[in-house]
CSV table of C-alpha atoms and ligand atoms in Angstrom, one decimal:
chain,number,residue,atom,x,y,z
A,1,MET,CA,-10.1,-1.3,-7.2
A,2,THR,CA,-8.1,-3.5,-4.8
A,3,ALA,CA,-5.9,-2.1,-2.1
A,4,PRO,CA,-2.3,-1.3,-3.0
A,5,THR,CA,0.2,-4.1,-2.6
A,6,PRO,CA,2.5,-2.9,0.3
A,7,LEU,CA,6.1,-2.2,-0.5
A,8,ILE,CA,8.9,-2.2,2.1
A,9,ALA,CA,12.1,-0.7,0.7
A,10,GLY,CA,15.4,-0.3,2.3
A,11,ASN,CA,17.5,2.7,1.4
A,12,TRP,CA,21.1,2.0,2.2
A,13,LYS,CA,22.2,5.6,1.3
A,14,MET,CA,26.0,5.9,1.1
A,15,ASN,CA,26.6,2.8,3.1
A,16,GLY,CA,27.9,-0.7,2.3
A,17,GLY,CA,30.4,-2.5,0.2
A,18,SER,CA,30.6,-6.0,-1.1
A,19,ALA,CA,30.9,-7.4,2.4
A,20,SER,CA,27.4,-6.1,3.0
A,21,LEU,CA,26.0,-8.5,0.4
A,22,SER,CA,25.7,-11.0,3.2
A,23,GLU,CA,23.0,-8.8,4.8
A,24,ALA,CA,21.1,-8.6,1.5
A,25,LYS,CA,21.2,-12.4,1.2
A,26,ALA,CA,20.0,-12.7,4.8
A,27,VAL,CA,17.1,-10.4,3.9
A,28,ALA,CA,16.3,-12.5,0.8
A,29,ALA,CA,16.4,-15.7,2.9
A,30,GLY,CA,13.9,-14.3,5.4
A,31,ALA,CA,11.6,-12.2,3.3
A,32,GLY,CA,9.2,-13.1,0.6
A,33,LYS,CA,6.8,-15.1,2.7
A,34,GLY,CA,4.6,-12.1,3.7
A,35,ALA,CA,2.2,-9.9,1.9
A,36,ALA,CA,4.6,-7.1,1.1
A,37,ARG,CA,7.0,-6.7,-1.8
A,38,VAL,CA,10.5,-6.1,-0.5
A,39,ALA,CA,13.2,-4.1,-2.1
A,40,LEU,CA,16.8,-3.0,-1.2
A,41,CYS,CA,18.3,0.1,-2.7
A,42,PRO,CA,22.1,-0.1,-2.2
A,43,PRO,CA,24.7,2.4,-3.5
A,44,ALA,CA,25.0,2.3,-7.3
A,45,THR,CA,28.4,0.5,-7.0
A,46,LEU,CA,26.6,-2.5,-5.5
A,47,ILE,CA,23.5,-2.8,-7.7
A,48,ALA,CA,24.9,-5.3,-10.2
A,49,GLN,CA,26.4,-7.5,-7.5
A,50,MET,CA,23.3,-7.4,-5.4
A,51,ALA,CA,21.0,-8.1,-8.3
A,52,TRP,CA,23.1,-11.1,-9.1
A,53,ALA,CA,23.2,-12.3,-5.5
A,54,LEU,CA,19.4,-12.0,-5.2
A,55,ARG,CA,18.6,-13.3,-8.6
A,56,ASP,CA,16.6,-16.3,-7.3
A,57,SER,CA,14.8,-14.4,-4.6
A,58,SER,CA,11.7,-12.2,-4.6
A,59,VAL,CA,13.6,-9.2,-3.2
A,60,LEU,CA,13.9,-6.4,-5.7
A,61,VAL,CA,17.0,-4.2,-6.1
A,62,GLY,CA,16.7,-0.4,-6.7
A,63,GLY,CA,18.8,2.7,-7.2
A,64,GLN,CA,18.7,5.8,-5.0
A,65,ASP,CA,18.8,8.5,-7.7
A,66,CYS,CA,19.3,8.9,-11.5
A,67,ARG,CA,20.1,11.6,-14.0
A,68,ALA,CA,17.2,12.8,-16.2
A,69,GLU,CA,19.3,12.4,-19.4
A,70,ALA,CA,19.9,9.0,-20.9
A,71,SER,CA,23.6,9.6,-21.6
A,72,GLY,CA,26.2,12.4,-22.1
A,73,ALA,CA,28.9,14.5,-20.5
A,74,PHE,CA,27.7,14.3,-16.9
A,75,THR,CA,30.7,13.2,-14.9
A,76,GLY,CA,29.9,11.1,-12.0
A,77,ASP,CA,26.2,10.7,-12.7
A,78,VAL,CA,24.2,7.6,-13.4
A,79,ALA,CA,21.4,7.3,-16.0
A,80,ALA,CA,18.1,5.4,-15.3
A,81,GLU,CA,19.0,3.1,-18.2
A,82,MET,CA,22.3,2.3,-16.5
A,83,LEU,CA,20.5,1.3,-13.3
A,84,ALA,CA,18.2,-0.9,-15.2
A,85,ASP,CA,21.1,-2.4,-17.1
A,86,ALA,CA,22.8,-3.2,-13.8
A,87,GLY,CA,19.7,-5.1,-12.6
A,88,ALA,CA,17.7,-2.4,-10.8
A,89,LYS,CA,13.9,-2.6,-11.0
A,90,LEU,CA,13.1,0.5,-9.0
A,91,VAL,CA,14.6,3.9,-8.2
A,92,ILE,CA,14.2,6.3,-5.3
A,93,LEU,CA,13.7,9.9,-6.6
A,94,GLY,CA,13.4,13.2,-4.9
A,95,HIS,CA,14.8,12.1,-1.6
A,96,SER,CA,15.0,15.0,0.8
A,97,GLU,CA,18.8,14.5,1.1
A,98,ARG,CA,18.9,15.2,-2.7
A,99,ARG,CA,16.3,18.0,-2.6
A,100,ALA,CA,18.2,19.8,0.2
A,101,GLY,CA,21.8,18.8,-0.6
A,102,TYR,CA,21.7,19.2,-4.4
A,103,GLY,CA,18.9,21.8,-4.8
A,104,GLU,CA,16.6,19.3,-6.7
A,105,SER,CA,13.3,21.0,-7.6
A,106,ASP,CA,10.0,19.3,-8.1
A,107,ALA,CA,10.4,19.9,-11.9
A,108,LEU,CA,13.8,18.1,-11.9
A,109,VAL,CA,12.4,15.2,-9.9
A,110,ALA,CA,9.5,15.0,-12.4
A,111,ALA,CA,12.1,14.9,-15.3
A,112,LYS,CA,13.9,12.1,-13.4
A,113,VAL,CA,10.7,10.2,-13.0
A,114,GLU,CA,10.1,10.4,-16.8
A,115,ALA,CA,13.7,9.1,-17.3
A,116,ALA,CA,12.9,6.2,-14.9
A,117,LEU,CA,9.8,5.3,-16.9
A,118,ARG,CA,11.7,5.3,-20.1
A,119,ALA,CA,14.1,2.8,-18.5
A,120,ARG,CA,11.1,0.8,-17.2
A,121,LEU,CA,12.1,1.4,-13.6
A,122,GLU,CA,9.4,1.8,-10.9
A,123,PRO,CA,9.9,5.2,-9.3
A,124,ILE,CA,9.5,5.7,-5.5
A,125,VAL,CA,9.0,9.5,-5.3
A,126,CYS,CA,9.8,11.1,-2.0
A,127,VAL,CA,8.0,14.1,-0.4
A,128,GLY,CA,8.1,15.6,3.0
A,129,GLU,CA,8.1,18.8,5.0
A,130,THR,CA,10.7,20.3,7.2
A,131,LEU,CA,10.1,20.9,10.9
A,132,GLU,CA,9.7,24.7,10.3
A,133,GLN,CA,7.0,24.0,7.7
A,134,ARG,CA,5.2,21.6,10.1
A,135,LYS,CA,5.3,24.1,12.9
A,136,ALA,CA,4.0,26.8,10.6
A,137,GLY,CA,1.0,24.6,9.8
A,138,ASP,CA,2.1,24.2,6.2
A,139,ALA,CA,2.9,20.4,6.2
A,140,LEU,CA,-0.1,19.3,4.1
A,141,SER,CA,0.2,22.1,1.5
A,142,VAL,CA,4.0,21.5,1.2
A,143,VAL,CA,3.6,17.8,0.7
A,144,THR,CA,0.6,17.9,-1.7
A,145,GLY,CA,2.4,20.6,-3.6
A,146,GLN,CA,5.5,18.3,-4.0
A,147,VAL,CA,3.2,15.5,-5.1
A,148,ARG,CA,1.6,17.6,-7.8
A,149,GLY,CA,5.0,19.0,-9.0
A,150,SER,CA,7.1,15.8,-8.9
A,151,LEU,CA,4.7,13.4,-10.5
A,152,PRO,CA,4.4,13.8,-14.3
A,153,ALA,CA,1.3,12.8,-16.2
A,154,ALA,CA,3.3,10.1,-17.8
A,155,LEU,CA,2.9,8.1,-14.6
A,156,ALA,CA,-0.7,7.3,-15.5
A,157,GLY,CA,-1.1,3.6,-15.8
A,158,LYS,CA,2.5,2.9,-14.6
A,159,PRO,CA,3.6,1.3,-11.4
A,160,PHE,CA,5.0,3.8,-8.9
A,161,ALA,CA,5.0,4.6,-5.2
A,162,VAL,CA,5.1,7.8,-3.2
A,163,ALA,CA,7.1,7.9,0.0
A,164,TYR,CA,6.1,10.4,2.7
A,165,GLU,CA,9.3,11.2,4.6
A,166,PRO,CA,9.1,14.2,7.0
A,167,VAL,CA,12.6,15.7,6.8
A,168,TRP,CA,12.7,16.1,10.6
A,169,ALA,CA,12.0,12.4,11.1
A,170,ILE,CA,14.9,11.1,9.0
A,171,GLY,CA,17.7,9.6,11.0
A,172,THR,CA,16.6,11.5,14.2
A,173,GLY,CA,14.6,8.8,16.0
A,174,LEU,CA,11.6,11.2,15.9
A,175,THR,CA,8.4,10.2,14.2
A,176,PRO,CA,5.1,12.0,13.7
A,177,THR,CA,2.1,10.7,15.7
A,178,THR,CA,0.0,8.0,14.0
A,179,ALA,CA,-2.7,10.6,13.5
A,180,GLU,CA,-0.3,13.0,11.8
A,181,ILE,CA,0.9,10.2,9.5
A,182,GLU,CA,-2.7,9.3,8.6
A,183,GLU,CA,-3.7,12.9,8.0
A,184,THR,CA,-0.8,13.4,5.6
A,185,HIS,CA,-1.2,10.1,3.8
A,186,ARG,CA,-4.9,10.9,3.3
A,187,ALA,CA,-4.0,14.2,1.8
A,188,ILE,CA,-1.5,12.5,-0.5
A,189,ARG,CA,-4.2,9.9,-1.4
A,190,ALA,CA,-6.7,12.6,-2.3
A,191,THR,CA,-4.1,14.4,-4.5
A,192,LEU,CA,-3.2,11.1,-6.3
A,193,ALA,CA,-6.9,10.5,-6.9
A,194,GLU,CA,-7.4,14.0,-8.3
A,195,MET,CA,-4.3,13.5,-10.6
A,196,PHE,CA,-4.7,9.9,-11.7
A,197,GLY,CA,-8.4,9.0,-11.0
A,198,GLU,CA,-9.1,5.4,-9.9
A,199,ALA,CA,-5.5,4.4,-10.5
A,200,GLY,CA,-4.4,6.9,-7.9
A,201,ARG,CA,-6.2,4.8,-5.3
A,202,VAL,CA,-3.8,1.8,-5.7
A,203,VAL,CA,-0.5,3.7,-5.5
A,204,PRO,CA,1.3,2.5,-2.4
A,205,ILE,CA,2.1,5.5,-0.1
A,206,LEU,CA,5.1,4.5,2.0
A,207,TYR,CA,6.1,6.2,5.3
A,208,GLY,CA,9.8,6.8,5.9
A,209,GLY,CA,11.7,8.4,8.8
A,210,SER,CA,13.0,6.5,11.8
A,211,VAL,CA,11.1,3.3,11.1
A,212,LYS,CA,12.4,0.5,13.2
A,213,PRO,CA,11.1,-2.9,14.4
A,214,SER,CA,9.6,-1.5,17.6
A,215,ASN,CA,7.4,1.1,15.8
A,216,ALA,CA,6.8,-0.6,12.5
A,217,ALA,CA,3.6,-2.4,13.3
A,218,GLU,CA,1.8,0.7,14.5
A,219,ILE,CA,3.0,2.7,11.5
A,220,LEU,CA,2.4,0.0,8.9
A,221,HIS,CA,-1.2,-0.6,10.1
A,222,ALA,CA,-2.1,3.1,10.0
A,223,ALA,CA,-4.7,4.2,7.5
A,224,GLU,CA,-3.4,4.8,4.0
A,225,VAL,CA,0.1,3.6,4.9
A,226,GLY,CA,1.1,1.1,2.1
A,227,GLY,CA,4.6,0.2,3.3
A,228,ALA,CA,7.8,1.8,4.5
A,229,LEU,CA,11.0,3.4,3.2
A,230,VAL,CA,13.6,2.4,5.7
A,231,GLY,CA,17.1,4.0,6.1
A,232,GLY,CA,19.3,3.0,9.0
A,233,ALA,CA,17.3,0.0,10.1
A,234,SER,CA,17.6,-1.5,6.6
A,235,LEU,CA,21.4,-2.0,6.9
A,236,LYS,CA,21.0,-5.0,9.3
A,237,ALA,CA,19.0,-7.9,8.0
A,238,GLU,CA,17.6,-8.7,11.4
A,239,ASP,CA,16.2,-5.2,11.9
A,240,PHE,CA,14.9,-4.9,8.3
A,241,LEU,CA,13.2,-8.3,8.6
A,242,GLY,CA,11.7,-7.2,11.9
A,243,ILE,CA,10.0,-4.4,10.0
A,244,VAL,CA,9.0,-6.6,7.1
A,245,ASP,CA,7.5,-9.1,9.6
A,246,ALA,CA,5.5,-6.3,11.3
A,247,LEU,CA,3.1,-6.0,8.4
B,301,13P,P1,16.0,6.6,8.6
B,301,13P,O1,15.1,5.3,8.5
B,301,13P,O2,17.4,6.3,8.9
B,301,13P,O3,15.4,7.6,9.4
B,301,13P,O4,16.0,7.1,7.1
B,301,13P,C1,14.8,7.3,6.4
B,301,13P,C2,15.1,7.6,5.0
B,301,13P,O5,15.6,8.6,4.6
B,301,13P,C3,14.8,6.5,4.0
B,301,13P,O6,14.9,7.0,2.7
């Protein structure tokens, strides 16, 4: 089996309006020459406009969450099919801001992954421990448990990615050591191989949490790191391209 194709994805979270499409276009103009696949996940309100603006580029557009159901009386929610209809190709699921802020369980994340697959979206499934869990020596068991619980068997043979995002590294400027990232990514890889056999060896395992141009090269070249999920530094094309170029 060949090595996973790296994926660098930007998660804009709840930031950006139509004026920010210029940043997306600047990303599209500067990306696409390297080895990585590049994606931007804007707020749901911007997906259709961004997909149209980037239609001639290699940069993919993704959502940040979806509902597990395909339709119904769920005020304010967005179905996977709706993301796909708007032009999304990927969707971030199980982000810690959703697990912590909305009580999303592994089982709910797995149901959302199945919804994404029905809509032919490529899921980026997030896992990661809190600082308390790391200090207690539980990081690997927490993360591998989330991998087992959040990835349904239906993913076998489908394209997907896992993003390791330590909760304490998100938006804090803190990052694990390279050795800690490698140890965790190796544990995720072993779990994927147990669950999906050979196919589990080509799933990109992204690192996320305070990735910026100045630390991207070291993180992206660490063992078993197959790309990055970037928050704050994805809002400015110059910073995001600095990360894409670090690969
Ligand atoms: P930051 O890059 O802002 O730390 O956010 C990471 C993240 O949560 C991406 O999903």
